[in-house]
XYZ file of C-alpha atoms in Angstrom:
150
model
C 55.286 40.720 -37.324
C 53.172 38.541 -39.580
C 53.092 34.809 -38.956
C 51.109 31.838 -40.185
C 48.786 29.893 -37.881
C 50.221 31.266 -34.598
C 51.450 34.689 -33.527
C 55.172 35.442 -33.473
C 55.198 35.216 -29.670
C 53.483 31.834 -29.827
C 56.041 30.532 -32.343
C 58.807 31.647 -29.973
C 57.057 29.727 -27.198
C 56.919 26.656 -29.456
C 60.665 27.029 -30.056
C 61.310 27.354 -26.288
C 59.155 24.344 -25.461
C 60.812 22.299 -28.213
C 64.228 23.162 -26.799
C 63.003 22.121 -23.362
C 61.818 18.792 -24.763
C 65.262 18.340 -26.353
C 66.912 18.845 -22.942
C 64.433 16.415 -21.363
C 65.304 13.833 -24.012
C 69.011 14.349 -23.253
C 68.217 13.634 -19.612
C 65.878 10.709 -20.349
C 68.284 8.739 -22.496
C 71.227 9.030 -20.091
C 72.253 5.845 -18.331
C 71.954 7.424 -14.887
C 73.146 4.269 -13.130
C 76.272 4.364 -15.312
C 76.783 8.076 -14.695
C 76.231 7.931 -10.925
C 77.529 4.496 -9.903
C 80.219 3.707 -12.466
C 81.177 7.268 -13.477
C 80.851 6.520 -17.192
C 79.856 10.010 -18.332
C 82.624 11.868 -16.552
C 85.165 9.156 -17.473
C 84.229 9.625 -21.143
C 84.518 13.413 -20.815
C 87.854 13.016 -19.035
C 89.176 10.956 -21.938
C 87.974 13.584 -24.418
C 89.494 16.422 -22.372
C 92.828 14.602 -21.959
C 93.205 14.402 -25.747
C 91.999 17.950 -26.398
C 94.342 20.135 -28.420
C 93.583 23.225 -26.317
C 95.513 23.351 -23.067
C 92.810 25.516 -21.464
C 90.272 22.722 -21.897
C 92.601 20.084 -20.468
C 93.658 22.182 -17.489
C 90.130 23.517 -16.889
C 88.744 19.986 -16.800
C 91.550 18.908 -14.446
C 90.800 21.778 -12.063
C 86.983 21.847 -12.135
C 85.703 18.368 -13.020
C 88.404 15.754 -12.338
C 88.648 16.359 -8.548
C 84.899 15.838 -8.098
C 83.621 13.361 -10.712
C 80.608 12.130 -8.745
C 79.387 15.646 -7.972
C 79.888 16.745 -11.568
C 77.935 13.724 -12.830
C 74.970 14.822 -10.733
C 75.401 18.447 -11.843
C 75.373 17.546 -15.539
C 72.496 15.064 -15.396
C 70.222 17.161 -13.203
C 71.105 20.399 -15.002
C 69.686 18.850 -18.168
C 66.518 17.866 -16.293
C 66.140 21.318 -14.715
C 66.705 23.056 -18.060
C 64.132 20.860 -19.754
C 61.478 21.364 -17.106
C 62.129 25.101 -16.818
C 61.850 25.645 -20.556
C 58.789 23.442 -21.094
C 56.754 25.118 -18.354
C 58.413 28.491 -18.818
C 59.646 28.980 -15.271
C 62.726 31.159 -14.732
C 63.009 30.994 -18.506
C 65.735 33.607 -19.089
C 67.888 31.881 -16.463
C 67.262 28.464 -18.052
C 68.034 29.812 -21.530
C 71.282 31.467 -20.405
C 72.387 28.380 -18.454
C 71.454 26.083 -21.339
C 73.416 28.274 -23.732
C 76.420 28.074 -21.419
C 76.119 24.285 -21.097
C 75.849 23.870 -24.878
C 78.909 26.072 -25.374
C 80.842 23.997 -22.822
C 79.799 20.806 -24.624
C 80.719 22.412 -27.951
C 84.196 23.362 -26.781
C 84.858 20.034 -25.060
C 83.752 18.012 -28.070
C 85.188 20.326 -30.725
C 86.511 17.331 -32.687
C 83.323 15.230 -32.508
C 81.409 16.532 -35.513
C 78.391 14.343 -34.794
C 77.728 16.310 -31.605
C 78.570 19.748 -32.937
C 75.384 20.178 -34.954
C 73.210 19.438 -31.956
C 75.092 21.782 -29.645
C 75.262 24.575 -32.213
C 71.529 24.351 -32.958
C 70.565 24.206 -29.281
C 72.763 27.248 -28.610
C 71.172 29.132 -31.521
C 67.662 28.289 -30.308
C 68.637 29.469 -26.816
C 69.793 32.814 -28.206
C 66.665 33.327 -30.321
C 64.372 32.315 -27.453
C 66.272 34.557 -25.024
C 66.398 37.678 -27.185
C 62.853 37.035 -28.447
C 61.677 36.920 -24.809
C 59.949 33.587 -25.400
C 58.599 33.473 -21.852
C 55.885 36.020 -22.678
C 53.500 33.338 -23.961
C 52.498 29.939 -22.590
C 54.730 30.161 -19.528
C 54.587 30.353 -15.764
C 56.831 33.419 -16.018
C 54.197 35.161 -18.147
C 51.361 34.087 -15.834
C 53.279 35.338 -12.790
C 54.380 38.563 -14.482
C 58.077 37.748 -14.188
C 60.769 39.153 -16.493
C 58.614 41.765 -18.242
């Protein structure tokens, strides 16, 4: 593969690191006090799910998230932090990419009617796929340094 300035593997690492920084920004700008103490994030998601046109989304939210809002708030917020850190440093990268893809798809399905969010989730999911199938952990990563996932 020909590439300008960097090698193809290095460009994939740039893409992976950029995605990680995007996840870290998602974590950084969250009002964690609101999410953890007042339940604002899960309350918002509950409102979105309650109005969702797909019964599977409404019932899935009612079964998985609604009974444990505080726990789910911590799961969402710290999943974004873990994804960001894992992708930036390249540790357990294929796991982080697969989990990030899953989280973006869940966000995409939940917010199917919120077009402002759809572009972000679609692009993050696409980057996850490219970084996963391009094995972006081969360069500039702890996984590469440790010889993981060869």
